[in-house]
Short mmCIF file of C-alpha atoms in Angstrom, two decimals:
data_model
loop_
_atom_site.label_atom_id
_atom_site.label_comp_id
_atom_site.label_asym_id
_atom_site.label_seq_id
_atom_site.Cartn_x
_atom_site.Cartn_y
_atom_site.Cartn_z
CA UNK W 1 71.00 -11.70 -18.58
CA UNK W 2 74.44 -10.14 -18.74
CA UNK W 3 73.38 -7.04 -16.84
CA UNK W 4 71.49 -9.01 -14.16
CA UNK W 5 74.44 -11.35 -13.63
CA UNK W 6 76.76 -8.38 -13.48
CA UNK W 7 74.54 -6.73 -10.87
CA UNK W 8 74.56 -9.77 -8.56
CA UNK W 9 78.30 -10.17 -9.05
CA UNK W 10 78.94 -6.53 -8.16
CA UNK W 11 76.69 -6.69 -5.11
CA UNK W 12 75.22 -10.08 -4.19
CA UNK W 13 73.09 -8.45 -1.47
CA UNK W 14 70.67 -6.63 -3.81
CA UNK W 15 67.38 -8.51 -3.68
CA UNK W 16 65.95 -6.75 -6.74
CA UNK W 17 68.84 -7.96 -8.88
CA UNK W 18 68.20 -11.56 -7.76
CA UNK W 19 64.50 -11.12 -8.55
CA UNK W 20 65.25 -9.88 -12.05
CA UNK W 21 67.70 -12.73 -12.54
CA UNK W 22 65.01 -15.20 -11.44
CA UNK W 23 62.59 -13.93 -14.09
CA UNK W 24 65.28 -14.12 -16.75
CA UNK W 25 66.07 -17.72 -15.76
CA UNK W 26 62.38 -18.61 -16.01
CA UNK W 27 62.03 -17.15 -19.47
CA UNK W 28 65.24 -18.81 -20.64
CA UNK W 29 63.95 -22.19 -19.49
CA UNK W 30 65.97 -22.67 -16.31
CA UNK W 31 63.27 -22.75 -13.60
CA UNK W 32 65.49 -24.53 -11.04
CA UNK W 33 67.95 -21.66 -11.24
CA UNK W 34 65.03 -19.23 -11.08
CA UNK W 35 63.87 -20.84 -7.81
CA UNK W 36 67.33 -20.35 -6.37
CA UNK W 37 67.39 -16.68 -7.42
CA UNK W 38 63.92 -15.98 -5.99
CA UNK W 39 64.81 -17.79 -2.78
CA UNK W 40 67.92 -15.65 -2.46
CA UNK W 41 65.91 -12.47 -3.10
CA UNK W 42 63.38 -13.48 -0.45
CA UNK W 43 66.09 -14.20 2.12
CA UNK W 44 67.75 -10.85 1.43
CA UNK W 45 64.54 -8.85 1.69
CA UNK W 46 61.88 -10.94 3.47
CA UNK W 47 59.70 -8.03 4.63
CA UNK W 48 59.39 -6.15 1.35
CA UNK W 49 55.74 -6.84 0.52
CA UNK W 50 55.91 -5.07 -2.84
CA UNK W 51 58.87 -7.16 -3.95
CA UNK W 52 57.12 -10.32 -2.75
CA UNK W 53 53.88 -9.68 -4.65
CA UNK W 54 55.38 -8.25 -7.84
CA UNK W 55 58.58 -10.26 -8.29
CA UNK W 56 59.39 -13.08 -5.93
CA UNK W 57 56.13 -14.97 -5.44
CA UNK W 58 54.81 -14.63 -9.04
CA UNK W 59 58.21 -15.70 -10.37
CA UNK W 60 58.34 -18.61 -7.97
CA UNK W 61 54.83 -19.65 -9.08
CA UNK W 62 56.00 -19.66 -12.67
CA UNK W 63 59.08 -21.71 -11.83
CA UNK W 64 57.02 -24.28 -9.92
CA UNK W 65 54.57 -24.43 -12.84
CA UNK W 66 57.38 -25.05 -15.34
CA UNK W 67 58.85 -27.71 -13.06
CA UNK W 68 55.50 -29.44 -12.53
CA UNK W 69 55.78 -28.97 -8.77
CA UNK W 70 52.01 -28.65 -8.27
CA UNK W 71 51.88 -28.81 -4.47
CA UNK W 72 54.44 -26.02 -4.14
CA UNK W 73 52.65 -24.02 -6.83
CA UNK W 74 49.39 -24.28 -4.90
CA UNK W 75 51.09 -23.29 -1.65
CA UNK W 76 52.83 -20.29 -3.23
CA UNK W 77 49.66 -19.23 -5.06
CA UNK W 78 47.75 -19.25 -1.77
CA UNK W 79 50.48 -17.21 -0.09
CA UNK W 80 50.41 -14.70 -2.94
CA UNK W 81 46.60 -14.41 -2.78
CA UNK W 82 46.80 -13.86 0.98
CA UNK W 83 49.17 -10.92 0.44
CA UNK W 84 47.48 -9.57 -2.69
CA UNK W 85 43.93 -10.88 -3.28
CA UNK W 86 43.72 -9.36 -6.78
CA UNK W 87 47.12 -10.52 -8.03
CA UNK W 88 46.56 -11.60 -11.62
CA UNK W 89 49.21 -14.33 -11.58
CA UNK W 90 47.76 -15.87 -8.43
CA UNK W 91 44.15 -15.62 -9.59
CA UNK W 92 44.96 -17.31 -12.90
CA UNK W 93 46.98 -20.03 -11.19
CA UNK W 94 44.18 -20.60 -8.68
CA UNK W 95 41.67 -20.82 -11.55
CA UNK W 96 43.83 -23.35 -13.36
CA UNK W 97 44.24 -25.44 -10.21
CA UNK W 98 40.50 -25.34 -9.49
CA UNK W 99 39.76 -26.50 -13.05
CA UNK W 100 42.35 -29.31 -12.80
CA UNK W 101 40.84 -30.49 -9.54
CA UNK W 102 37.30 -30.41 -10.96
CA UNK W 103 36.12 -27.71 -8.55
CA UNK W 104 33.79 -25.96 -10.98
CA UNK W 105 32.09 -23.85 -8.27
CA UNK W 106 35.44 -22.47 -7.12
CA UNK W 107 36.49 -21.91 -10.74
CA UNK W 108 33.32 -19.89 -11.39
CA UNK W 109 33.95 -17.73 -8.29
CA UNK W 110 37.54 -17.15 -9.42
CA UNK W 111 36.35 -16.15 -12.89
CA UNK W 112 34.02 -13.62 -11.26
CA UNK W 113 36.91 -12.24 -9.17
CA UNK W 114 39.10 -11.98 -12.26
CA UNK W 115 36.35 -10.20 -14.20
CA UNK W 116 35.78 -7.76 -11.31
CA UNK W 117 39.49 -6.98 -10.92
CA UNK W 118 40.38 -7.11 -14.63
CA UNK W 119 37.25 -6.29 -16.65
CA UNK W 120 37.35 -7.66 -20.18
CA UNK W 121 40.52 -9.69 -19.67
CA UNK W 122 41.11 -11.96 -22.65
CA UNK W 123 43.32 -14.99 -23.10
CA UNK W 124 45.18 -13.18 -25.90
CA UNK W 125 46.18 -10.49 -23.39
CA UNK W 126 47.35 -13.09 -20.87
CA UNK W 127 49.35 -14.77 -23.63
CA UNK W 128 51.08 -11.52 -24.53
CA UNK W 129 51.79 -10.70 -20.88
CA UNK W 130 53.12 -14.05 -19.72
CA UNK W 131 53.81 -16.29 -22.72
CA UNK W 132 57.40 -15.46 -23.63
CA UNK W 133 59.45 -18.61 -23.27
CA UNK W 134 62.59 -19.65 -25.05
CA UNK W 135 62.01 -23.40 -24.83
CA UNK W 136 59.26 -24.80 -27.08
CA UNK W 137 58.15 -27.27 -24.41
CA UNK W 138 57.54 -24.38 -21.99
CA UNK W 139 55.58 -22.47 -24.64
CA UNK W 140 53.47 -25.58 -25.25
CA UNK W 141 52.91 -26.07 -21.52
CA UNK W 142 51.89 -22.43 -21.20
CA UNK W 143 49.53 -22.66 -24.19
CA UNK W 144 47.80 -25.70 -22.66
CA UNK W 145 47.53 -23.87 -19.33
CA UNK W 146 46.11 -20.79 -21.04
CA UNK W 147 43.47 -22.75 -22.93
CA UNK W 148 42.49 -24.57 -19.72
CA UNK W 149 41.52 -21.23 -18.18
CA UNK W 150 38.70 -20.86 -20.72
CA UNK W 151 38.95 -17.07 -20.76
CA UNK W 152 37.39 -15.23 -23.70
CA UNK W 153 39.74 -15.22 -26.69
#
């Protein structure tokens, strides 16, 4: 956190620094601040597709998830899938949304896409990749989300 804040203070026009700061805010349980950081990164570097699909949009999805802003999460997930059809974050979010909405056919197709892009993916791997939250309520929310995906353990 200290280094990311120092980076944006030294040069507030470095999109990557704002992206890193957004992820840190998410993990520390400040998703509103994360949204602001990702928005700033996107405004500074709107045409950098790599930054959008690896940092900004996945981080924004996570922030919207933590905030319970489901419509914005769906919109951002769809944007991310349009830019990167095999993005793991977007595929998992889309699967979760399909399950929540009772669209079992869509959920099955998404599971097939996930298996094709990430053979043998297990929920334990997803938990290790994405489940590092400081606030217990965010860890609990994530654990419920992860179990709703119904991936192999």
